[in-house]
Coordinates of C-alpha atoms in Angstrom, one line a residue:
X1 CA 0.0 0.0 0.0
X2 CA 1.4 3.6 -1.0
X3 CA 1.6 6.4 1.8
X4 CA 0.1 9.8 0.9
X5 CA 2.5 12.2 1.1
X6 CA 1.2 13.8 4.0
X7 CA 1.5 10.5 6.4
X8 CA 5.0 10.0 4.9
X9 CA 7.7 9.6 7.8
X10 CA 10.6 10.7 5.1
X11 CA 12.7 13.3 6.6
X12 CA 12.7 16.1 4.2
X13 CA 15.6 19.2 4.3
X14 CA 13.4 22.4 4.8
X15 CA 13.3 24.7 1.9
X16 CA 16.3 27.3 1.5
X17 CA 13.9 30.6 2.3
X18 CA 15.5 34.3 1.9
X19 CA 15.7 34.8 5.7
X20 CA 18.6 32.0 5.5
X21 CA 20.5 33.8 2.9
X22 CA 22.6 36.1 4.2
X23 CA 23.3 39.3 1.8
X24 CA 27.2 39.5 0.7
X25 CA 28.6 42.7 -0.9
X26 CA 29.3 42.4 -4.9
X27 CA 32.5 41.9 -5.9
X28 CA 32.4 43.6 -9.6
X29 CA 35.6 41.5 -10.0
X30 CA 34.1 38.3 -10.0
X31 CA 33.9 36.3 -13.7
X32 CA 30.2 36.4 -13.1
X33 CA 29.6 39.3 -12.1
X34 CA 31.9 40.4 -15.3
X35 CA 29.6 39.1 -17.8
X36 CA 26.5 41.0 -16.2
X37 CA 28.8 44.1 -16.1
X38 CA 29.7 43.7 -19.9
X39 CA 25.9 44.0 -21.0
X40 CA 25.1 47.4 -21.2
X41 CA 20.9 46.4 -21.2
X42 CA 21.3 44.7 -17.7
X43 CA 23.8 47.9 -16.6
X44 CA 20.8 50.2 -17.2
X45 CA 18.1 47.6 -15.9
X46 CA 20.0 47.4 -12.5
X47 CA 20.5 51.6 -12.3
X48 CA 17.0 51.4 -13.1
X49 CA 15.8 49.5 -9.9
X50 CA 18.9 51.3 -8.1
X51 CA 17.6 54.9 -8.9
X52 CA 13.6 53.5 -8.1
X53 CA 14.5 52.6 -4.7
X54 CA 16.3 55.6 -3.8
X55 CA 13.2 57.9 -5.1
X56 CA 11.1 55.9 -3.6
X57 CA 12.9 56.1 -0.4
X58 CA 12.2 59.8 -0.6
X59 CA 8.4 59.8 -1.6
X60 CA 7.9 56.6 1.6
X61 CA 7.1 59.7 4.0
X62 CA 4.3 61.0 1.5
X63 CA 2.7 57.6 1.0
X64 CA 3.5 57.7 -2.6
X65 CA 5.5 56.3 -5.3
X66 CA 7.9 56.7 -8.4
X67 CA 4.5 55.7 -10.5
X68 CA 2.4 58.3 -8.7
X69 CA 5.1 61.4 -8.9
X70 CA 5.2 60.1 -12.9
X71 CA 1.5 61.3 -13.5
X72 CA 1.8 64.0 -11.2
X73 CA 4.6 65.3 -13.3
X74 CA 3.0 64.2 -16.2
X75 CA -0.5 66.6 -15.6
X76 CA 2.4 69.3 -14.7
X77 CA 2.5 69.6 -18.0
X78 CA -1.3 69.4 -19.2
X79 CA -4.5 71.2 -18.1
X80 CA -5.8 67.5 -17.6
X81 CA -5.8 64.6 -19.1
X82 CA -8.2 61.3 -19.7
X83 CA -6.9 58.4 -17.5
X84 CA -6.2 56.6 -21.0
X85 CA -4.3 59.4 -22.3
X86 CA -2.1 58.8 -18.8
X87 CA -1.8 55.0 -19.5
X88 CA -0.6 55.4 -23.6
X89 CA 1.9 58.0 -22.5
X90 CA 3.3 56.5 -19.2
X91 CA 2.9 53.3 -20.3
X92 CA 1.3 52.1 -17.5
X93 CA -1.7 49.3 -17.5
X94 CA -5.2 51.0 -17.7
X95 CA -6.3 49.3 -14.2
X96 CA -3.0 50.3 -12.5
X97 CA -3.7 54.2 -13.5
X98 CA -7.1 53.9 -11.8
X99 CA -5.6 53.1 -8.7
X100 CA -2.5 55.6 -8.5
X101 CA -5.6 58.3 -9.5
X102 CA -7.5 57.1 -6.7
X103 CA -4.5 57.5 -4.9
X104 CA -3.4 61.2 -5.5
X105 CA -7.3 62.3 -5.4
X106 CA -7.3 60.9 -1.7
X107 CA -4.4 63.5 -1.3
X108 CA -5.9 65.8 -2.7
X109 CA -2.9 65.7 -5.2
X110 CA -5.2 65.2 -8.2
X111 CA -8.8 65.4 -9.0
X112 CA -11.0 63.9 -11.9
X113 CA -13.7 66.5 -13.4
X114 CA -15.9 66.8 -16.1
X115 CA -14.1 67.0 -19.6
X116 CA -14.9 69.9 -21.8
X117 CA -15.0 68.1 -25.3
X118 CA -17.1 64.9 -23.7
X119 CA -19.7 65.3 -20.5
X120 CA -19.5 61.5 -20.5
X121 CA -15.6 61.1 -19.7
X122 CA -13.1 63.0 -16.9
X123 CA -10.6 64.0 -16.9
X124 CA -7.8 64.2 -14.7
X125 CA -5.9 67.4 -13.4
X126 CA -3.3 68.6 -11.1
X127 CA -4.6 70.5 -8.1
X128 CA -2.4 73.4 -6.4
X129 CA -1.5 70.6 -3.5
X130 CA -0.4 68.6 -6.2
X131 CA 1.7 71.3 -7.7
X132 CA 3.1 72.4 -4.6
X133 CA 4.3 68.3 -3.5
X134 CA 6.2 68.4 -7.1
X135 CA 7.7 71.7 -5.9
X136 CA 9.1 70.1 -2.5
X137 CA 10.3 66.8 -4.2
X138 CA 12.2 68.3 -6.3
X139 CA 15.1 68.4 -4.3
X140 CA 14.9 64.8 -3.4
X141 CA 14.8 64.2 -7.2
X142 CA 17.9 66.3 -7.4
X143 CA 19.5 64.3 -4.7
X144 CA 18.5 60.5 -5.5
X145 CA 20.5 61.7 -9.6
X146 CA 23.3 62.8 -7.5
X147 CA 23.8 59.8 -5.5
X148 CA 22.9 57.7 -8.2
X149 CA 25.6 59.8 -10.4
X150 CA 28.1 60.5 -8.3
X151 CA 31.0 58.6 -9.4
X152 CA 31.1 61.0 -12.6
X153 CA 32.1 64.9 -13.3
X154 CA 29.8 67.6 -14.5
X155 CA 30.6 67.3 -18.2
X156 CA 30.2 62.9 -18.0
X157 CA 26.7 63.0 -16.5
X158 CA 25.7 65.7 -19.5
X159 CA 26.8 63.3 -21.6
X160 CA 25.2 60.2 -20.1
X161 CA 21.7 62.4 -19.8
X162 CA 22.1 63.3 -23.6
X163 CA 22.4 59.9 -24.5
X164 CA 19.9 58.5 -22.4
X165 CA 17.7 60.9 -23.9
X166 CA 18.2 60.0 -27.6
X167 CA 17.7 56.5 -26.5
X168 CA 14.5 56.9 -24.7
X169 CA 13.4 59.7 -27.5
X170 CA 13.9 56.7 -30.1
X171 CA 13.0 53.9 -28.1
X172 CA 9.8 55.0 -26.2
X173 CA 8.0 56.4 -28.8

């Protein structure tokens, strides 16, 4: 007769979980490590996350996030806009803008009102607290792109930006 696996007296090792890893600094030197370093996609994937979590670190005492301050900036720059204008040109998921709206309207960052051109859709706009939060995280902004670029000079992160720019201006289109 076959034992289920839940009467089974096998001993089993217990599952490596991430509380038994134990974090080790990078050693760029290592062959592995090498090979991630000598693709440029995975460079810009990791200063990605790296440059998230240090603006996100900033915006944890507001409640918000990197995805909210994008559409905040983004209606910065619009007297309002439909929530799928925000998803096409943030390239965010239609369901996800819904929530980061409902978010920023609890704020009283953002608020959704009638559109001129349609009665039957809204529109979403930037409200003076809104305006004013972008005002005060801008030095936090200013601060996470100098951490995150400090190993270079004045003229290299020109550079870099200018580049990153024609890349994103090609790509994200």
């Amino acid at each position: 007769m076959l034992e289920s696996p839940a009467s089974s007296t096998e001993h089993r090792e217990p599952a490596i979980t991430r509380q038994n890893v134990t974090a080790k600094p990078i050693d760029a030197h290592e062959p592995w490590m090498r090979g991630l370093h000598a693709d440029t996609g995975y460079l810009l994937y990791r200063l990605g996350l790296r440059s998230g979590q240090l603006f996100n670190a900033c915006l944890q005492e507001s409640g918000l996030r990197l995805r909210h301050y994008a559409v905040l900036r983004y209606l910065a720059t619009t007297d309002g806009a439909l929530q799928r204008e925000l998803s096409a040109r943030l390239g965010y998921d239609p369901s996800a803008i819904v929530g980061l709206v409902d978010d920023l309207e609890k704020l009283g960052f953002a608020e959704r009102r009638p559109s001129p051109d349609d009665r039957r859709s809204r529109i979403v706009v930037l409200t003076e607290s809104g305006s004013g939060f972008l005002r005060d995280t801008d030095e936090a902004g200013l601060r996470v792109t100098g951490e995150l670029l400090g190993p270079l000079d004045p003229a290299e992160r020109e550079t870099l930006h200018a580049l990153l720019l024609r890349i994103a201006e090609d790509g994200l289109n």
